[in-house]
mmCIF file of C-alpha atoms in Angstrom:
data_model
loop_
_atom_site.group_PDB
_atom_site.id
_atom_site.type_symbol
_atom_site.label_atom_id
_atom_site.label_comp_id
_atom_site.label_asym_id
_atom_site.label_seq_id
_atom_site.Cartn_x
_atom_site.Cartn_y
_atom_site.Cartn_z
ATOM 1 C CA UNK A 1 3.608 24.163 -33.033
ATOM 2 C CA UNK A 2 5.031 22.639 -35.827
ATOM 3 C CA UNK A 3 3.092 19.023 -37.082
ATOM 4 C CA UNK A 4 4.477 16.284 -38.927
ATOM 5 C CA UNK A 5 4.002 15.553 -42.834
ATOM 6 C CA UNK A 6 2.169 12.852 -43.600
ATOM 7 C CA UNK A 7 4.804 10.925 -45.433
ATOM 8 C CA UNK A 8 4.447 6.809 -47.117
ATOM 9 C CA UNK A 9 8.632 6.598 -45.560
ATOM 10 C CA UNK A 10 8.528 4.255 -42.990
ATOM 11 C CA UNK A 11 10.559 5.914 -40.944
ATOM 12 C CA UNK A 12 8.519 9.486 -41.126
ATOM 13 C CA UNK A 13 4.901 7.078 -40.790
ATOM 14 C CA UNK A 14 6.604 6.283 -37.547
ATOM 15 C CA UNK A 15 6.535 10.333 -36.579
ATOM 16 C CA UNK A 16 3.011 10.452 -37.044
ATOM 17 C CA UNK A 17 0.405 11.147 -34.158
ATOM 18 C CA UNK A 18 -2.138 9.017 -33.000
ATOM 19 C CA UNK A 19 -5.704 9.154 -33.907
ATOM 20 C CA UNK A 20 -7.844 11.133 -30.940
ATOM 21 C CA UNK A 21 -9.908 8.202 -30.149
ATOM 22 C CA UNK A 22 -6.412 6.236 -29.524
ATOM 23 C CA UNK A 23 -5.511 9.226 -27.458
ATOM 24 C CA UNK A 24 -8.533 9.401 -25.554
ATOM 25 C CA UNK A 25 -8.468 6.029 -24.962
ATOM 26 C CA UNK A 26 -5.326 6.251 -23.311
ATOM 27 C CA UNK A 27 -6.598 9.287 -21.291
ATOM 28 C CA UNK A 28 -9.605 7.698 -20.112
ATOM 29 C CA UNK A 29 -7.608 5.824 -17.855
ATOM 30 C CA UNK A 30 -5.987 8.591 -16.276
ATOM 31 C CA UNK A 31 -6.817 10.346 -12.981
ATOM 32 C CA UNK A 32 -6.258 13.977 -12.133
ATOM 33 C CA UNK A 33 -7.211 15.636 -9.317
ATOM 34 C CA UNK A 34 -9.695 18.065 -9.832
ATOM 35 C CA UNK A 35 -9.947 21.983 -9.484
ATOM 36 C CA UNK A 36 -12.449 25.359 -9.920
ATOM 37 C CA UNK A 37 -10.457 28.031 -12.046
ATOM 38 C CA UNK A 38 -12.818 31.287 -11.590
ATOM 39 C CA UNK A 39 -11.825 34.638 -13.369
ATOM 40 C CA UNK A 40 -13.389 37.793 -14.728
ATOM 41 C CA UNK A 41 -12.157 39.492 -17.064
ATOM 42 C CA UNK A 42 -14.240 42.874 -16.858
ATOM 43 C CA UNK A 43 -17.042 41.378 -18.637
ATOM 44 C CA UNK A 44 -18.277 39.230 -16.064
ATOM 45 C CA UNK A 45 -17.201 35.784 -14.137
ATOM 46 C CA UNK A 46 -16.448 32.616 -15.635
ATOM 47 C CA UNK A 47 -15.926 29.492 -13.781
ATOM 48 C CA UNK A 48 -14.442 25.968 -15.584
ATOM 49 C CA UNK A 49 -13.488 22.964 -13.890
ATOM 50 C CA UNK A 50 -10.012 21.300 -15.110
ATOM 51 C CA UNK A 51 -8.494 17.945 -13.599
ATOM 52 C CA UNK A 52 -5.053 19.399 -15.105
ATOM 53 C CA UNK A 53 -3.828 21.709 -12.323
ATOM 54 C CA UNK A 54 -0.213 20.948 -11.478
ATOM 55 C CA UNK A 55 2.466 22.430 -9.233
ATOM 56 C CA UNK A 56 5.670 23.720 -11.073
ATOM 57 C CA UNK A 57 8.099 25.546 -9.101
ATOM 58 C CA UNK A 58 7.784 26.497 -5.506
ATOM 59 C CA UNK A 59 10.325 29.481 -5.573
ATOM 60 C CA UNK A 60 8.717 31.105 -7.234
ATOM 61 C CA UNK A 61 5.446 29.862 -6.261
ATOM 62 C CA UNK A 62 4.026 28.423 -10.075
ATOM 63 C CA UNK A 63 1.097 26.230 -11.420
ATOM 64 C CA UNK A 64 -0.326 25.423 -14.426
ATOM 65 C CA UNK A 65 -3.272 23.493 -16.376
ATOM 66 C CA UNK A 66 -4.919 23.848 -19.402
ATOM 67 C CA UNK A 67 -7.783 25.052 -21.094
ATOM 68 C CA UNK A 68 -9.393 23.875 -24.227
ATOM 69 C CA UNK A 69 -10.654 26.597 -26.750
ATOM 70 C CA UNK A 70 -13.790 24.526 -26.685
ATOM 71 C CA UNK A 71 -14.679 25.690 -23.282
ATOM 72 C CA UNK A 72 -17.026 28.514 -22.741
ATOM 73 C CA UNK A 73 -14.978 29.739 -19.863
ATOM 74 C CA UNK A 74 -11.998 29.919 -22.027
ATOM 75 C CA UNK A 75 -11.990 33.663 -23.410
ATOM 76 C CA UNK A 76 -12.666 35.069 -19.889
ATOM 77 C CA UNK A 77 -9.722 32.751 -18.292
ATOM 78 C CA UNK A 78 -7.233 33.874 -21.042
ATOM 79 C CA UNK A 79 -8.511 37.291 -21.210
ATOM 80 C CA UNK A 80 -7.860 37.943 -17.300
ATOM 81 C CA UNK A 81 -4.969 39.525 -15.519
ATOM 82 C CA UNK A 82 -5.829 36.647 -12.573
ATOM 83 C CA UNK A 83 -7.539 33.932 -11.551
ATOM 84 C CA UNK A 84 -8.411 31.911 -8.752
ATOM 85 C CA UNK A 85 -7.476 27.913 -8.407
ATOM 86 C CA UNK A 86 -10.234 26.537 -6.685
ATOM 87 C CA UNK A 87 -8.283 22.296 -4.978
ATOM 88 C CA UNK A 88 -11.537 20.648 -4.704
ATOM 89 C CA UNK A 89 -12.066 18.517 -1.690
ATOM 90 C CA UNK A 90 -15.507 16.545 -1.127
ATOM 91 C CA UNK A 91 -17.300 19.898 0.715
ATOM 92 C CA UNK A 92 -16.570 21.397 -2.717
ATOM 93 C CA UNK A 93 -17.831 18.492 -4.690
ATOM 94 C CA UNK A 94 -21.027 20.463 -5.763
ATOM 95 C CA UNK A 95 -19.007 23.631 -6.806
ATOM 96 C CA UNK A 96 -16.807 21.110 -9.079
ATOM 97 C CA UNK A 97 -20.007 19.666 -10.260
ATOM 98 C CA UNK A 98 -21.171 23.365 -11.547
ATOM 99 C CA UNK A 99 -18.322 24.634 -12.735
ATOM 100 C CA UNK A 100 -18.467 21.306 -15.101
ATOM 101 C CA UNK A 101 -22.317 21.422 -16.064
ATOM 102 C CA UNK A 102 -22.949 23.596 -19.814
ATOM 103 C CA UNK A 103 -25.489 25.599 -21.156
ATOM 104 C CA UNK A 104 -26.168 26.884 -16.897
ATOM 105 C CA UNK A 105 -25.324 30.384 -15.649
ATOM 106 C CA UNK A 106 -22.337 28.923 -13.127
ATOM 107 C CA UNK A 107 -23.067 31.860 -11.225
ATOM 108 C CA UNK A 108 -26.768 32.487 -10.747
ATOM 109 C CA UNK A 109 -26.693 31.900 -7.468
ATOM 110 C CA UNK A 110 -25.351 34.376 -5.393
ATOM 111 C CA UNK A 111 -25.201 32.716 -1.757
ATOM 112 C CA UNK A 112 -22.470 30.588 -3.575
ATOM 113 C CA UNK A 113 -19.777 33.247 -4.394
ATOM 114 C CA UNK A 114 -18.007 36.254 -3.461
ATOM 115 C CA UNK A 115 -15.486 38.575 -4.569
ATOM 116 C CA UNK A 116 -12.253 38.572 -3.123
ATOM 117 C CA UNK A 117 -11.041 42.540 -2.133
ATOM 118 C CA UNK A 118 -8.982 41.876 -5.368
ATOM 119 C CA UNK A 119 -12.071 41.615 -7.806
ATOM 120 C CA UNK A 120 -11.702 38.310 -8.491
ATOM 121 C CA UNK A 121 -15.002 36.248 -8.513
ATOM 122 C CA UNK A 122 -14.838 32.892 -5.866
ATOM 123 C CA UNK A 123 -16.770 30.223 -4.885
ATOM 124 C CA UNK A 124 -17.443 29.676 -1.341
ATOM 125 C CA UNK A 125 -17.171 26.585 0.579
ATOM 126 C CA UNK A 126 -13.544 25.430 -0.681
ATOM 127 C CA UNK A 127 -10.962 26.168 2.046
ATOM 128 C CA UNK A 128 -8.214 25.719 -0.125
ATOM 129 C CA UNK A 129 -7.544 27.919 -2.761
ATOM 130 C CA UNK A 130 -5.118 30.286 -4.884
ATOM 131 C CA UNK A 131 -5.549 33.456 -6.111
ATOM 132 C CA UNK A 132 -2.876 33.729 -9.086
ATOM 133 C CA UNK A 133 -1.664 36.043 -11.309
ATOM 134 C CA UNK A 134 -1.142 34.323 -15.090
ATOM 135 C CA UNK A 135 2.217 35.121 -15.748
ATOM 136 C CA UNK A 136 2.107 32.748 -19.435
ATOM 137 C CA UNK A 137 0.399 31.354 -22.100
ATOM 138 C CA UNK A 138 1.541 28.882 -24.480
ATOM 139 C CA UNK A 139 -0.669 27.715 -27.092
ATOM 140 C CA UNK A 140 -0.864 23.809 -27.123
ATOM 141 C CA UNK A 141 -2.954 22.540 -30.205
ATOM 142 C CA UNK A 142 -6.354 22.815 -29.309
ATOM 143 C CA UNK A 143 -5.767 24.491 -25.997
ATOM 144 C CA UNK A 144 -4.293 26.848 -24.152
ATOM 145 C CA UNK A 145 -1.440 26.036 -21.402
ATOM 146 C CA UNK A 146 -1.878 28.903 -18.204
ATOM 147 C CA UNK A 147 1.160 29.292 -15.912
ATOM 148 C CA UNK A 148 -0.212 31.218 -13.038
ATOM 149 C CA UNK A 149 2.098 32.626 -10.160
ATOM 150 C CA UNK A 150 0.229 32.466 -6.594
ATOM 151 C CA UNK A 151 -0.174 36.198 -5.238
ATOM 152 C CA UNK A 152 -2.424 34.133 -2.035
ATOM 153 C CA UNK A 153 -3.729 30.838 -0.591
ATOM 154 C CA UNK A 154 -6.851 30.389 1.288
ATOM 155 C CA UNK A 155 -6.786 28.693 4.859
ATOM 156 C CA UNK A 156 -7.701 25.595 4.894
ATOM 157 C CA UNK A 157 -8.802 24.090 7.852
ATOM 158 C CA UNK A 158 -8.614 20.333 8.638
ATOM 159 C CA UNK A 159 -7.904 18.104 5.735
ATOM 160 C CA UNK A 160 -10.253 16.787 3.921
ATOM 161 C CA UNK A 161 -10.398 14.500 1.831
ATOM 162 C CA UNK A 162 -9.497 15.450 -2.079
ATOM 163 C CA UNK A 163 -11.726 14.662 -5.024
ATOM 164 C CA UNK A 164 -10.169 13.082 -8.058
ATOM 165 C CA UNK A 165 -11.731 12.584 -11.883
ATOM 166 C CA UNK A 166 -11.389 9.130 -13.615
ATOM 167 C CA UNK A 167 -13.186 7.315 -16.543
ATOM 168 C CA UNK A 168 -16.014 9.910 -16.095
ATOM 169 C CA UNK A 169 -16.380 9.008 -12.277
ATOM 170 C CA UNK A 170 -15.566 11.638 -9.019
ATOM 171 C CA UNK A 171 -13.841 9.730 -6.300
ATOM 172 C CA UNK A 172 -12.245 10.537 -2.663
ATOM 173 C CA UNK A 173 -9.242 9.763 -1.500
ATOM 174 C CA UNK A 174 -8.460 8.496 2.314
ATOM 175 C CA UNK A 175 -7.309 5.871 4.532
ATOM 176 C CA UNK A 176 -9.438 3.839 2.555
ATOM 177 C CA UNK A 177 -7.650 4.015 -1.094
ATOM 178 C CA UNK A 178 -3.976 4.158 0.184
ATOM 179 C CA UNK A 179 -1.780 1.226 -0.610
ATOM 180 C CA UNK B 1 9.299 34.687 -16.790
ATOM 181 C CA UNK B 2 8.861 38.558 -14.802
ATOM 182 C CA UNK B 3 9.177 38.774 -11.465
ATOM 183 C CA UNK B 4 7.125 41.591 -9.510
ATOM 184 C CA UNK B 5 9.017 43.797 -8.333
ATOM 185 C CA UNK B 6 8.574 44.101 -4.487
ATOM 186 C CA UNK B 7 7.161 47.547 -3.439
ATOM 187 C CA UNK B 8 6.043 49.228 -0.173
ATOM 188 C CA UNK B 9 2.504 49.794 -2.523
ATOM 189 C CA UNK B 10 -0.436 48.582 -0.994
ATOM 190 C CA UNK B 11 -1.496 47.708 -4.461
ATOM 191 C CA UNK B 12 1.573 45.946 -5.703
ATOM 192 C CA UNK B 13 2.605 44.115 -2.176
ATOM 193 C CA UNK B 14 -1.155 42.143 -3.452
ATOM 194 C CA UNK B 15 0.900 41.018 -6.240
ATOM 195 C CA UNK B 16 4.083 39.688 -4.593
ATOM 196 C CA UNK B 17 4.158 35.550 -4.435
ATOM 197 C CA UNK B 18 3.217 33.656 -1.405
ATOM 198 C CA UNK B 19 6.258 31.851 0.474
ATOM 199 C CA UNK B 20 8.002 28.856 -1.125
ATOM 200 C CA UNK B 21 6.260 27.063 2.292
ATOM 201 C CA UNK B 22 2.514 28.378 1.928
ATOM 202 C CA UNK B 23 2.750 27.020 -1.967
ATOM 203 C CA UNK B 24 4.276 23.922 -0.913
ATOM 204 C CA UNK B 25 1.537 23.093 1.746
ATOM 205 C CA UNK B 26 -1.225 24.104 -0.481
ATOM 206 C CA UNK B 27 -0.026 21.516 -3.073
ATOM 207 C CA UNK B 28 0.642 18.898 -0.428
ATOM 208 C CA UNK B 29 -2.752 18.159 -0.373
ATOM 209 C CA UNK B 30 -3.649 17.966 -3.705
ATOM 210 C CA UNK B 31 -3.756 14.639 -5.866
ATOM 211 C CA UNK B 32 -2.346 13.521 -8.516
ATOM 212 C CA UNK B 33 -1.830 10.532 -11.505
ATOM 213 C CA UNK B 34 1.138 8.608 -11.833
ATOM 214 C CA UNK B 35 3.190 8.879 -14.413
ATOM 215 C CA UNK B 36 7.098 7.601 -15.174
ATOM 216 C CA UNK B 37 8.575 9.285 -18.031
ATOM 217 C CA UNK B 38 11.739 7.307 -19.621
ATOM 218 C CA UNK B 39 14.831 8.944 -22.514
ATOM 219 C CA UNK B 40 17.782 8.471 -23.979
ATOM 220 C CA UNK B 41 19.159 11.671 -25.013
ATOM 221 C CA UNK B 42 21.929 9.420 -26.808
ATOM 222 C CA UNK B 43 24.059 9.204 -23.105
ATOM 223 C CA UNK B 44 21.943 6.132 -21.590
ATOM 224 C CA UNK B 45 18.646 5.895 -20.249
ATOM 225 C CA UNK B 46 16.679 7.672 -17.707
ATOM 226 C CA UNK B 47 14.015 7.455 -15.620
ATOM 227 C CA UNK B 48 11.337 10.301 -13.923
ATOM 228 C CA UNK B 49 8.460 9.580 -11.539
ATOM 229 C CA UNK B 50 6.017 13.029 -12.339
ATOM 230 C CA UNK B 51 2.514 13.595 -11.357
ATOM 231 C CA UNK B 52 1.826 16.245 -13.347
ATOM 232 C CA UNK B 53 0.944 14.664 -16.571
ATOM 233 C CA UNK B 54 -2.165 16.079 -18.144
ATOM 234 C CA UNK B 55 -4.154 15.903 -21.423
ATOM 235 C CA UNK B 56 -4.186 18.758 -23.468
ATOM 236 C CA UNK B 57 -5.457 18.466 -26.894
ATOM 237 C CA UNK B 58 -6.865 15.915 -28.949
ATOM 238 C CA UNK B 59 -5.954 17.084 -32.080
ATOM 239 C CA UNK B 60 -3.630 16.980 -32.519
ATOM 240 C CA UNK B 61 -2.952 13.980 -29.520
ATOM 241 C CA UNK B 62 -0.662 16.311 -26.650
ATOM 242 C CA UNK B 63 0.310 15.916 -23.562
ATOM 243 C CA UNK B 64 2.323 17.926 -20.866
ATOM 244 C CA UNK B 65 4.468 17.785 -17.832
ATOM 245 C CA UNK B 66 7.035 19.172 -15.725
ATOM 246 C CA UNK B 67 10.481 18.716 -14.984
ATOM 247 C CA UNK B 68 12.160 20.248 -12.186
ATOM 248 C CA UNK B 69 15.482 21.349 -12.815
ATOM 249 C CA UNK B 70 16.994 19.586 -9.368
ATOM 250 C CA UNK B 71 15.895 16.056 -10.974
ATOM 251 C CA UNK B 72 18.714 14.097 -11.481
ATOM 252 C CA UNK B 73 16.896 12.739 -15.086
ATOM 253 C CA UNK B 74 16.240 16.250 -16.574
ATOM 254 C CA UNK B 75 19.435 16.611 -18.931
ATOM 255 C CA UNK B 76 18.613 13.229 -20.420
ATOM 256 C CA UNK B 77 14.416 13.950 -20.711
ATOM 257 C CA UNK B 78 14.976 17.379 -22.162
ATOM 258 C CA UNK B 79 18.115 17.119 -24.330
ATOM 259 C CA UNK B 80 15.833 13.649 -26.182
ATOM 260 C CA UNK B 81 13.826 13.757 -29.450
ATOM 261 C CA UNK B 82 11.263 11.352 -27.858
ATOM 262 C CA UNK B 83 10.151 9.958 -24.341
ATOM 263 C CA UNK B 84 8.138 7.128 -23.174
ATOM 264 C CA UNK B 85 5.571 8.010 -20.560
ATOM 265 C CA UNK B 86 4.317 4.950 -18.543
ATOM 266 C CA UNK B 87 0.262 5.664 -17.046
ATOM 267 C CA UNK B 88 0.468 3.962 -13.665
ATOM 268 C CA UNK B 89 -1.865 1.491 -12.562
ATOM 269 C CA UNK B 90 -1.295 -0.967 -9.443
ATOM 270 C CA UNK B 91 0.892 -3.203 -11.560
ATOM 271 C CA UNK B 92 2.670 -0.805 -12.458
ATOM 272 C CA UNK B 93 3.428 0.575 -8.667
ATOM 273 C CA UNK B 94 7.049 -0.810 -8.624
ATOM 274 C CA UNK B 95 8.202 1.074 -11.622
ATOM 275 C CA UNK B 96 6.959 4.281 -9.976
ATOM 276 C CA UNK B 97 8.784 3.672 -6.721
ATOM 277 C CA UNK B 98 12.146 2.999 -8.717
ATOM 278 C CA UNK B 99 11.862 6.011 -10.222
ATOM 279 C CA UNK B 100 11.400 7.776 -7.632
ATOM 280 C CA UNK B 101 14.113 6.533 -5.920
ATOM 281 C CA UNK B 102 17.330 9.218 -5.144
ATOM 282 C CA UNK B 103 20.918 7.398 -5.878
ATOM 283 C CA UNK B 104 20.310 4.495 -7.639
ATOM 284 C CA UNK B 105 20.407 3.363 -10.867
ATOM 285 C CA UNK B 106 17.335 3.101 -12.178
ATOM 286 C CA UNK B 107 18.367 0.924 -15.268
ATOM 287 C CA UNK B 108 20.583 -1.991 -13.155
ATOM 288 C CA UNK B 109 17.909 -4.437 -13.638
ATOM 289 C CA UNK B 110 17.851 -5.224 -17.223
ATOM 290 C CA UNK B 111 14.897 -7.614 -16.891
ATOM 291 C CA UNK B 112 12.892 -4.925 -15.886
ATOM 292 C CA UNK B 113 13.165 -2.844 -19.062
ATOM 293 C CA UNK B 114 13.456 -2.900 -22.822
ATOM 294 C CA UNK B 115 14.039 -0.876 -25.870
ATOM 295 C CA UNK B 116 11.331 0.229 -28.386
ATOM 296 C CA UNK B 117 12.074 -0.865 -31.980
ATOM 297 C CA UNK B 118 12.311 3.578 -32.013
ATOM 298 C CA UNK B 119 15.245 3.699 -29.386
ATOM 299 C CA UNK B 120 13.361 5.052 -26.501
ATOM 300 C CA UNK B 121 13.923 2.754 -23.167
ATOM 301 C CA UNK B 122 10.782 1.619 -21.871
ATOM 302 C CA UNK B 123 10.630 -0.744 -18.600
ATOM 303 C CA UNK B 124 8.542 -3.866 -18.895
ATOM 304 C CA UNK B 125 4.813 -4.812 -17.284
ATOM 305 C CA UNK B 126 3.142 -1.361 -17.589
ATOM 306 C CA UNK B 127 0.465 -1.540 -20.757
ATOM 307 C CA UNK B 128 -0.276 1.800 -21.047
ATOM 308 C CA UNK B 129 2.440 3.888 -22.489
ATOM 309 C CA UNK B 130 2.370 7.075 -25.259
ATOM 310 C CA UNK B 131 5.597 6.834 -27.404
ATOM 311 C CA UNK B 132 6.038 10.962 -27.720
ATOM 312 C CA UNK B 133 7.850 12.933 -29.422
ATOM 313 C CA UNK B 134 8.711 16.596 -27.773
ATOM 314 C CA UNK B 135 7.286 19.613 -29.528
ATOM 315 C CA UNK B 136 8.117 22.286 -26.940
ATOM 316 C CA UNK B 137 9.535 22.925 -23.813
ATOM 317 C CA UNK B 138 8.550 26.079 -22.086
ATOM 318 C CA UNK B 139 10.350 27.448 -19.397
ATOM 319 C CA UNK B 140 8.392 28.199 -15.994
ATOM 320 C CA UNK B 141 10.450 28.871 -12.908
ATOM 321 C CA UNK B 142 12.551 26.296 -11.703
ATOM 322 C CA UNK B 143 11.102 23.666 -13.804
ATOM 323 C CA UNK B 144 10.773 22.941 -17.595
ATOM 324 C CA UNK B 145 7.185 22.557 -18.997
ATOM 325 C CA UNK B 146 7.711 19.711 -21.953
ATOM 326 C CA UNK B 147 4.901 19.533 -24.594
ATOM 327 C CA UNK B 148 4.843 15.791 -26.080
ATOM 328 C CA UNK B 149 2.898 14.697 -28.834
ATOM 329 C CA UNK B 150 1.465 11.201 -28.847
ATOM 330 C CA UNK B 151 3.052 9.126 -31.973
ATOM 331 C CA UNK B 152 1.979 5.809 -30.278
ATOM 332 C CA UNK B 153 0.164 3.666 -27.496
ATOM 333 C CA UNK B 154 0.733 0.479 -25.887
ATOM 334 C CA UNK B 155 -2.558 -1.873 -25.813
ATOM 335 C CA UNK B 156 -2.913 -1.840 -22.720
ATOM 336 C CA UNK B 157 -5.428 -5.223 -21.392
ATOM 337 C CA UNK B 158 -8.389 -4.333 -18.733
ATOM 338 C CA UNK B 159 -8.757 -1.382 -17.042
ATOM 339 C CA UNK B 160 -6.843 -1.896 -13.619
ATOM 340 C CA UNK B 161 -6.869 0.480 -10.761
ATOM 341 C CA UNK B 162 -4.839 3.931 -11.630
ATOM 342 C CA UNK B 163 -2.427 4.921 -8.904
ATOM 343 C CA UNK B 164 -2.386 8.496 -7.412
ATOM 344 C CA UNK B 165 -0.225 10.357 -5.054
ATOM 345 C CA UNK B 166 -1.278 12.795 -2.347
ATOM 346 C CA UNK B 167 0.253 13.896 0.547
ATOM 347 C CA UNK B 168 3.307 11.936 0.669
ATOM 348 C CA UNK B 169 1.336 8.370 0.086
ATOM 349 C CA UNK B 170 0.071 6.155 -2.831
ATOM 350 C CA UNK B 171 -3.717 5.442 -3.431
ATOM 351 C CA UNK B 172 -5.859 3.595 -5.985
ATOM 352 C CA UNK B 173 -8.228 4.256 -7.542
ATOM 353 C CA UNK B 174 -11.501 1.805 -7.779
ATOM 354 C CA UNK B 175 -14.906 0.896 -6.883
ATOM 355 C CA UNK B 176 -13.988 1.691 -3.047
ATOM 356 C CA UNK B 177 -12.833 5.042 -3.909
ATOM 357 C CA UNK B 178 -16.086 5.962 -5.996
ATOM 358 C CA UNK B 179 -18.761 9.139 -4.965
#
């Protein structure tokens, strides 16, 4: 990642960034739906929640999001051969809520996860998810961008309706918020 | 990118991708923000309706998103210096829908759009842009991941409803939509 000078030309003040608060104003704004990324990386499960889970490419199968190196989940995510993508609906509101809260042990209670035969920790209660193997890592200023390849999907049953994060608030979408 | 090979080893068949169908309908159902993403990589404007825009680091301000390869705009988006990405909010709804739009051109109007005093098009009535300039572009499949980094935002005026797409349909966000 290469950053601009800071430069008095006009021309170069113009290839400056924007302050973080500017940025985060912008941001605020912004929805994203919202997802669990669990991992282990041989030291123990980690769990993070990330509203920046995207589809890439569907042959082959390829997501990503991102992880800031301020998370506490971060070294277990990047440190791990695979993960799994939790897509949070509102029956796995709580788990999103968890995997969200700090200074808890996201997994001290152990009705509320499992291991997949794979090894890879998961929450139960979410119908749809992806067990994925991370196939890159870019670094991205302060974070870390994961491009995971899905090795498996869950079965989800009916659907439900998805949770999305905006301006610091969880809301569901339905019938009721289309246009 | 590495491909797994594909193996008659119980092991390794675990790490083969899922169909380009079981990824698809897995991602059907999951949200996201609106974004239109506007170049001009020096051969005339174009336009991108994405929904995988994400916040990645403060600072210093980034931002990514993908580009498939089979969109028409993705010569122009990743052969440009700088982009315009438009945040979508109910006013902004048109813009999204013309951009998403297969064989047109999404640049007839000229009322509807402008230039910044930088060169990038932009189209007129949606407040909150990021003027960025591209800092990498990462490979990932069929698709392109572009890092942008934020040089400048418009001011954009109260907070309106953010638009989202899941499953094929447009929602907003709001007061209606909260948990």
């Amino acid at each position: 990642m290469q950053h601009d000078t800071i430069s008095t030309n006009a021309i170069d003040i113009s290839r400056r960034p924007v302050s973080a608060e500017a940025f985060k104003d912008a941001f605020r704004r912004q929805p994203g739906g919202v997802a669990v990324v669990t991992a282990d990386d041989g030291n123990g499960p980690a769990a993070l929640t990330v509203t920046s889970v995207a589809s890439v490419s569907a042959e082959p199968p390829l997501i990503v999001f991102s992880v800031s190196e301020l998370s506490s989940a971060a070294p277990t995510i990047l440190g791990a051969e695979s993960i799994v993508v939790h897509l949070i609906d509102v029956e796995g509101l709580e788990v999103a809520k968890l995997a969200a809260t700090h200074g808890i042990d996201r997994f001290a209670d152990t009705a509320q996860w499992t291991r997949l035969p794979t090894g890879e920790p998961m929450y139960l209660g979410v119908g749809n998810w992806l067990r994925c193997r991370i196939v890159d890592r870019v670094l991205a200023g302060g974070s870390t961008l994961v491009v995971g390849m899905v090795l498996e999907t869950g079965a989800p049953g009916e659907l439900l309706a998805p949770v999305v994060y905006h301006d610091r608030t969880w809301h569901a979408l339905g019938t009721h918020s289309q246009l």
